[in-house]
Amino acid sequence: AQSVTQLGSHVSVSEGALVLLRCNYSSSVPPYLFWYVQYPNQGLQLLLKYTTGATLVKGINGFEAEFKKSETSFHLTKPSAHMSDAAEYFCAVSLSGGYQKVTFGTGTKLQVIP
Amino acid sequence: KAGVTQTPRYLIKTRGQQVTLSCSPISGHRSVSWYQQTPGQGLQFLFEYFSETQRNKGNFPGRFSGRQFSNSRSEMNVSTLELGDSALYLCASSPGQGFEAEMMPVLERGNEQFFGPGTRLTVL
């Protein structure tokens, strides 16, 4: 079985501040991990994904995430928040690339304060 | 390539009616998944089709059904609509697992899903 927990349904940061969105997963086998972003009235867009190899993954729009097996975490970070980053972010896990069995977290809404 | 398209974008129905939503995947993609997104339940997996066959199914009642055509386009049908069916219905396509996927380098096997903009269904 697999599951994803996103800590904090709402996160507020000031423009220019560090963005940290937390994601912890549970998986019985090595997972594939994803972060998606959803802007209002739009579908989900992939930010980045971890499959194998380097544990620090860089994605689009300056975001990155680090896979930490010992902590079962895959937190999303960005050094400096922009107003355009305001959106909802979803962490997701699948087993061995079985994307059709992707399990999504409940989402974290990011608010960027000018 | 054109992205995933969903029609209609907005729909208003009344309880007891039925509705059909359509999804056109990215050209060449063979897998189509459907999700229901609500504020209370978040993103929930409905089902996935690959090569016209339902390959995976989530925990939804039989009122929710789907199908996929030979051109990979997919439809989702909800019968006897209930108020609680009001949601954003998202369709996602991906290349699909098969011979082609097995030829990909290992790093590419975490195939991403490409999402459409969704259909906002309101049940009154």
PDB file of C-alpha atoms in Angstrom, chain A residues 32 34 36 38 41-46 49 51-53 88 90 96-102 104-106, chain B residues 9-10 31 35 37 43 45 48 55-56 88 90 94 96-97 106-107 109-113 115-117 120:
ATOM      1  CA  TYR A  32       8.344   7.155  -7.602  1.00  0.00           C
ATOM      2  CA  PHE A  34       5.983  13.612  -7.997  1.00  0.00           C
ATOM      3  CA  TYR A  36       2.283  18.825  -9.246  1.00  0.00           C
ATOM      4  CA  GLN A  38      -2.533  23.482  -9.913  1.00  0.00           C
ATOM      5  CA  ASN A  41      -9.462  26.562 -12.841  1.00  0.00           C
ATOM      6  CA  GLN A  42      -6.675  24.580 -14.431  1.00  0.00           C
ATOM      7  CA  GLY A  43      -5.464  21.019 -14.444  1.00  0.00           C
ATOM      8  CA  LEU A  44      -2.346  19.767 -12.732  1.00  0.00           C
ATOM      9  CA  GLN A  45       1.100  20.463 -14.124  1.00  0.00           C
ATOM     10  CA  LEU A  46       4.134  18.402 -13.242  1.00  0.00           C
ATOM     11  CA  LYS A  49       9.621  13.864 -10.280  1.00  0.00           C
ATOM     12  CA  THR A  51      12.420   8.017 -10.110  1.00  0.00           C
ATOM     13  CA  THR A  52      15.931   6.753  -9.476  1.00  0.00           C
ATOM     14  CA  GLY A  53      19.404   8.224  -9.227  1.00  0.00           C
ATOM     15  CA  GLU A  88      -2.118  24.569  -4.891  1.00  0.00           C
ATOM     16  CA  PHE A  90       0.132  18.215  -4.725  1.00  0.00           C
ATOM     17  CA  SER A  96       7.752   1.491  -9.557  1.00  0.00           C
ATOM     18  CA  GLY A  97       6.447   3.863 -12.164  1.00  0.00           C
ATOM     19  CA  GLY A  98       2.915   2.484 -12.030  1.00  0.00           C
ATOM     20  CA  TYR A  99       1.493   5.907 -12.653  1.00  0.00           C
ATOM     21  CA  GLN A 100      -1.983   4.559 -13.085  1.00  0.00           C
ATOM     22  CA  LYS A 101      -1.922   3.821  -9.382  1.00  0.00           C
ATOM     23  CA  VAL A 102      -0.731   7.247  -8.396  1.00  0.00           C
ATOM     24  CA  PHE A 104      -2.130  12.084  -4.405  1.00  0.00           C
ATOM     25  CA  GLY A 105      -1.792  14.032  -1.198  1.00  0.00           C
ATOM     26  CA  THR A 106      -4.547  16.369  -0.090  1.00  0.00           C
TER      27      THR A 106
ATOM     28  CA  ARG B   9     -15.404  22.850 -19.440  1.00  0.00           C
ATOM     29  CA  TYR B  10     -18.481  23.638 -17.367  1.00  0.00           C
ATOM     30  CA  SER B  31      -3.451   5.610 -21.248  1.00  0.00           C
ATOM     31  CA  TYR B  35      -9.945  11.788 -11.315  1.00  0.00           C
ATOM     32  CA  GLN B  37     -11.428  16.565  -7.301  1.00  0.00           C
ATOM     33  CA  LEU B  43      -8.040  14.129  -5.800  1.00  0.00           C
ATOM     34  CA  PHE B  45      -8.762   8.180  -8.768  1.00  0.00           C
ATOM     35  CA  GLU B  48      -7.766   4.211 -16.019  1.00  0.00           C
ATOM     36  CA  ARG B  55      -7.082  -1.438 -16.443  1.00  0.00           C
ATOM     37  CA  ASN B  56      -7.577   0.045 -12.994  1.00  0.00           C
ATOM     38  CA  LEU B  88     -13.928  19.095 -10.978  1.00  0.00           C
ATOM     39  CA  LEU B  90      -9.807  15.772 -14.418  1.00  0.00           C
ATOM     40  CA  SER B  94       0.293   9.274 -20.512  1.00  0.00           C
ATOM     41  CA  GLY B  96       1.108   3.942 -21.354  1.00  0.00           C
ATOM     42  CA  GLN B  97       3.033   0.883 -20.378  1.00  0.00           C
ATOM     43  CA  VAL B 106      15.034   3.386 -16.655  1.00  0.00           C
ATOM     44  CA  LEU B 107      14.914   7.049 -15.702  1.00  0.00           C
ATOM     45  CA  ARG B 109       9.860   4.932 -16.649  1.00  0.00           C
ATOM     46  CA  GLY B 110       8.372   7.303 -14.102  1.00  0.00           C
ATOM     47  CA  ASN B 111       6.061   8.469 -16.817  1.00  0.00           C
ATOM     48  CA  GLU B 112       4.205  11.551 -15.876  1.00  0.00           C
ATOM     49  CA  GLN B 113       0.561  12.147 -16.454  1.00  0.00           C
ATOM     50  CA  PHE B 115      -3.626  16.696 -17.131  1.00  0.00           C
ATOM     51  CA  GLY B 116      -6.401  18.445 -18.960  1.00  0.00           C
ATOM     52  CA  PRO B 117      -8.048  21.620 -17.620  1.00  0.00           C
ATOM     53  CA  ARG B 120     -16.469  21.577 -13.618  1.00  0.00           C
TER      54      ARG B 120
END
